[in-house]
Amino acid sequence: MTTAIICTAILAALVFLLGFNVSRLRGVTAKANGSQMPSDPASPLLIAIRAHGNAAEYVPTMIVLFLLVGLHSPAWLAITLIVGGTLSRLIHAFGMLTAPSLADQTPWRLIGAMGTYVFGVALAVATAFTL
């Protein structure tokens, strides 16, 4: 259960840090008289908004699954799935923030997205089998 709590804290911090990054870039953009509603896929603000939004979409569900699997599954399985899910979300955020444009599919983004799906489904299945 300790792994579940630590990884929950990491992902919660990630959501807040990504949100702070959006606020920071909104300030920078406002000072430069830029658009607060960017549509250019290479806009650092739009990239930050999507990185935060994507994390906000997946992290809450993963956190619930972490805690359920951490509480009810064998330790070897729980640790593998929880750490894998956490790393996937961190890799995805890194891939989003380092991409020159949202139009560019980067390896980090792809690995993070695929890992999120694989570990997310595996966490859901593991949760179902603990009933």
PDB file of C-alpha atoms in Angstrom:
ATOM      1  CA  MET A   1       0.000   0.000   0.000  1.00  0.00           C
ATOM      2  CA  THR A   2       2.978   2.310   0.548  1.00  0.00           C
ATOM      3  CA  THR A   3       3.771   2.185  -3.182  1.00  0.00           C
ATOM      4  CA  ALA A   4       0.188   3.141  -4.002  1.00  0.00           C
ATOM      5  CA  ILE A   5       0.333   6.138  -1.671  1.00  0.00           C
ATOM      6  CA  ILE A   6       3.719   7.333  -2.948  1.00  0.00           C
ATOM      7  CA  CYS A   7       2.657   7.007  -6.589  1.00  0.00           C
ATOM      8  CA  THR A   8      -0.646   8.727  -5.808  1.00  0.00           C
ATOM      9  CA  ALA A   9       1.315  11.644  -4.318  1.00  0.00           C
ATOM     10  CA  ILE A  10       3.593  11.778  -7.376  1.00  0.00           C
ATOM     11  CA  LEU A  11       0.680  11.908  -9.809  1.00  0.00           C
ATOM     12  CA  ALA A  12      -1.223  14.433  -7.692  1.00  0.00           C
ATOM     13  CA  ALA A  13       1.874  16.658  -7.654  1.00  0.00           C
ATOM     14  CA  LEU A  14       2.180  16.212 -11.430  1.00  0.00           C
ATOM     15  CA  VAL A  15      -1.352  17.539 -11.992  1.00  0.00           C
ATOM     16  CA  PHE A  16      -0.666  20.590  -9.812  1.00  0.00           C
ATOM     17  CA  LEU A  17       2.739  21.266 -11.397  1.00  0.00           C
ATOM     18  CA  LEU A  18       1.265  21.022 -14.882  1.00  0.00           C
ATOM     19  CA  GLY A  19      -1.501  23.406 -13.785  1.00  0.00           C
ATOM     20  CA  PHE A  20       1.067  25.835 -12.392  1.00  0.00           C
ATOM     21  CA  ASN A  21       2.915  25.673 -15.714  1.00  0.00           C
ATOM     22  CA  VAL A  22      -0.292  26.689 -17.532  1.00  0.00           C
ATOM     23  CA  SER A  23      -0.742  29.642 -15.167  1.00  0.00           C
ATOM     24  CA  ARG A  24       2.890  30.668 -15.640  1.00  0.00           C
ATOM     25  CA  LEU A  25       2.603  30.549 -19.428  1.00  0.00           C
ATOM     26  CA  ARG A  26      -0.695  32.447 -19.339  1.00  0.00           C
ATOM     27  CA  GLY A  27       1.148  35.230 -17.511  1.00  0.00           C
ATOM     28  CA  VAL A  28       4.018  35.210 -19.990  1.00  0.00           C
ATOM     29  CA  THR A  29       1.577  35.211 -22.911  1.00  0.00           C
ATOM     30  CA  ALA A  30      -0.489  38.046 -21.428  1.00  0.00           C
ATOM     31  CA  LYS A  31       2.618  40.223 -20.982  1.00  0.00           C
ATOM     32  CA  ALA A  32       3.451  39.662 -24.655  1.00  0.00           C
ATOM     33  CA  ASN A  33      -0.150  40.546 -25.646  1.00  0.00           C
ATOM     34  CA  GLY A  34      -0.639  37.016 -26.939  1.00  0.00           C
ATOM     35  CA  SER A  35      -3.840  35.030 -27.177  1.00  0.00           C
ATOM     36  CA  GLN A  36      -5.055  33.250 -24.050  1.00  0.00           C
ATOM     37  CA  MET A  37      -6.946  30.862 -26.371  1.00  0.00           C
ATOM     38  CA  PRO A  38      -4.174  29.709 -28.709  1.00  0.00           C
ATOM     39  CA  SER A  39      -4.930  27.493 -31.686  1.00  0.00           C
ATOM     40  CA  ASP A  40      -1.411  27.085 -33.067  1.00  0.00           C
ATOM     41  CA  PRO A  41      -0.279  23.496 -32.246  1.00  0.00           C
ATOM     42  CA  ALA A  42       3.258  24.824 -31.646  1.00  0.00           C
ATOM     43  CA  SER A  43       2.096  27.359 -29.036  1.00  0.00           C
ATOM     44  CA  PRO A  44       3.819  26.641 -25.710  1.00  0.00           C
ATOM     45  CA  LEU A  45       0.617  27.698 -23.922  1.00  0.00           C
ATOM     46  CA  LEU A  46      -1.553  25.297 -25.936  1.00  0.00           C
ATOM     47  CA  ILE A  47       0.944  22.482 -25.353  1.00  0.00           C
ATOM     48  CA  ALA A  48       0.898  23.214 -21.610  1.00  0.00           C
ATOM     49  CA  ILE A  49      -2.911  23.355 -21.555  1.00  0.00           C
ATOM     50  CA  ARG A  50      -3.190  19.977 -23.291  1.00  0.00           C
ATOM     51  CA  ALA A  51      -0.506  18.357 -21.105  1.00  0.00           C
ATOM     52  CA  HIS A  52      -2.394  19.491 -17.994  1.00  0.00           C
ATOM     53  CA  GLY A  53      -5.781  18.561 -19.438  1.00  0.00           C
ATOM     54  CA  ASN A  54      -4.607  15.109 -20.433  1.00  0.00           C
ATOM     55  CA  ALA A  55      -3.210  14.457 -16.965  1.00  0.00           C
ATOM     56  CA  ALA A  56      -6.438  15.729 -15.394  1.00  0.00           C
ATOM     57  CA  GLU A  57      -8.386  13.267 -17.569  1.00  0.00           C
ATOM     58  CA  TYR A  58      -6.459  10.132 -16.588  1.00  0.00           C
ATOM     59  CA  VAL A  59      -4.800  10.707 -13.218  1.00  0.00           C
ATOM     60  CA  PRO A  60      -7.921  10.704 -10.991  1.00  0.00           C
ATOM     61  CA  THR A  61      -9.075   7.316 -12.296  1.00  0.00           C
ATOM     62  CA  MET A  62      -5.589   5.898 -12.009  1.00  0.00           C
ATOM     63  CA  ILE A  63      -5.306   7.108  -8.413  1.00  0.00           C
ATOM     64  CA  VAL A  64      -8.513   5.325  -7.435  1.00  0.00           C
ATOM     65  CA  LEU A  65      -7.309   2.164  -9.168  1.00  0.00           C
ATOM     66  CA  PHE A  66      -3.891   2.444  -7.454  1.00  0.00           C
ATOM     67  CA  LEU A  67      -5.506   2.521  -4.049  1.00  0.00           C
ATOM     68  CA  LEU A  68      -7.901  -0.346  -4.780  1.00  0.00           C
ATOM     69  CA  VAL A  69      -5.229  -2.564  -6.309  1.00  0.00           C
ATOM     70  CA  GLY A  70      -2.749  -1.613  -3.578  1.00  0.00           C
ATOM     71  CA  LEU A  71      -5.261  -2.603  -0.923  1.00  0.00           C
ATOM     72  CA  HIS A  72      -6.587  -5.839  -2.419  1.00  0.00           C
ATOM     73  CA  SER A  73      -4.043  -7.357  -4.827  1.00  0.00           C
ATOM     74  CA  PRO A  74      -0.846  -9.338  -4.241  1.00  0.00           C
ATOM     75  CA  ALA A  75       2.091  -6.988  -3.642  1.00  0.00           C
ATOM     76  CA  TRP A  76       4.084  -8.109  -6.699  1.00  0.00           C
ATOM     77  CA  LEU A  77       1.134  -7.363  -8.990  1.00  0.00           C
ATOM     78  CA  ALA A  78       0.152  -4.119  -7.304  1.00  0.00           C
ATOM     79  CA  ILE A  79       3.669  -2.694  -7.342  1.00  0.00           C
ATOM     80  CA  THR A  80       4.215  -3.624 -10.989  1.00  0.00           C
ATOM     81  CA  LEU A  81       0.959  -2.062 -12.178  1.00  0.00           C
ATOM     82  CA  ILE A  82       1.139   1.029  -9.972  1.00  0.00           C
ATOM     83  CA  VAL A  83       4.752   1.878 -10.807  1.00  0.00           C
ATOM     84  CA  GLY A  84       4.134   1.161 -14.497  1.00  0.00           C
ATOM     85  CA  GLY A  85       1.094   3.440 -14.535  1.00  0.00           C
ATOM     86  CA  THR A  86       2.970   6.207 -12.745  1.00  0.00           C
ATOM     87  CA  LEU A  87       5.946   6.022 -15.081  1.00  0.00           C
ATOM     88  CA  SER A  88       3.622   6.044 -18.081  1.00  0.00           C
ATOM     89  CA  ARG A  89       1.957   9.269 -16.950  1.00  0.00           C
ATOM     90  CA  LEU A  90       5.308  10.931 -16.202  1.00  0.00           C
ATOM     91  CA  ILE A  91       6.717   9.871 -19.576  1.00  0.00           C
ATOM     92  CA  HIS A  92       3.603  11.138 -21.347  1.00  0.00           C
ATOM     93  CA  ALA A  93       3.814  14.552 -19.656  1.00  0.00           C
ATOM     94  CA  PHE A  94       7.519  14.788 -20.541  1.00  0.00           C
ATOM     95  CA  GLY A  95       6.737  13.832 -24.142  1.00  0.00           C
ATOM     96  CA  MET A  96       4.021  16.459 -24.402  1.00  0.00           C
ATOM     97  CA  LEU A  97       6.062  19.259 -22.868  1.00  0.00           C
ATOM     98  CA  THR A  98       9.179  18.580 -24.941  1.00  0.00           C
ATOM     99  CA  ALA A  99       7.384  18.219 -28.277  1.00  0.00           C
ATOM    100  CA  PRO A 100       7.927  21.137 -30.644  1.00  0.00           C
ATOM    101  CA  SER A 101       4.256  20.944 -31.611  1.00  0.00           C
ATOM    102  CA  LEU A 102       1.120  19.004 -30.727  1.00  0.00           C
ATOM    103  CA  ALA A 103       1.073  17.983 -34.389  1.00  0.00           C
ATOM    104  CA  ASP A 104       4.324  16.041 -33.864  1.00  0.00           C
ATOM    105  CA  GLN A 105       4.022  12.527 -32.469  1.00  0.00           C
ATOM    106  CA  THR A 106       7.085  11.999 -30.306  1.00  0.00           C
ATOM    107  CA  PRO A 107       8.300   8.604 -29.060  1.00  0.00           C
ATOM    108  CA  TRP A 108       7.941   9.688 -25.414  1.00  0.00           C
ATOM    109  CA  ARG A 109       4.370  10.767 -25.951  1.00  0.00           C
ATOM    110  CA  LEU A 110       3.515   7.523 -27.711  1.00  0.00           C
ATOM    111  CA  ILE A 111       5.200   5.358 -25.064  1.00  0.00           C
ATOM    112  CA  GLY A 112       3.449   7.279 -22.290  1.00  0.00           C
ATOM    113  CA  ALA A 113       0.045   7.070 -23.958  1.00  0.00           C
ATOM    114  CA  MET A 114       0.321   3.369 -24.735  1.00  0.00           C
ATOM    115  CA  GLY A 115       1.593   2.660 -21.220  1.00  0.00           C
ATOM    116  CA  THR A 116      -1.328   4.606 -19.760  1.00  0.00           C
ATOM    117  CA  TYR A 117      -3.800   2.477 -21.711  1.00  0.00           C
ATOM    118  CA  VAL A 118      -2.070  -0.834 -20.982  1.00  0.00           C
ATOM    119  CA  PHE A 119      -1.517  -0.209 -17.272  1.00  0.00           C
ATOM    120  CA  GLY A 120      -4.901   1.495 -16.866  1.00  0.00           C
ATOM    121  CA  VAL A 121      -6.774  -1.486 -18.303  1.00  0.00           C
ATOM    122  CA  ALA A 122      -4.599  -3.902 -16.313  1.00  0.00           C
ATOM    123  CA  LEU A 123      -5.349  -1.957 -13.111  1.00  0.00           C
ATOM    124  CA  ALA A 124      -9.065  -2.079 -13.890  1.00  0.00           C
ATOM    125  CA  VAL A 125      -8.930  -5.832 -14.550  1.00  0.00           C
ATOM    126  CA  ALA A 126      -6.917  -6.409 -11.373  1.00  0.00           C
ATOM    127  CA  THR A 127      -9.487  -4.401  -9.434  1.00  0.00           C
ATOM    128  CA  ALA A 128     -12.349  -6.464 -10.881  1.00  0.00           C
ATOM    129  CA  PHE A 129     -10.624  -9.712  -9.932  1.00  0.00           C
ATOM    130  CA  THR A 130     -10.184  -8.665  -6.304  1.00  0.00           C
ATOM    131  CA  LEU A 131     -13.939  -8.758  -5.619  1.00  0.00           C
TER     132      LEU A 131
END
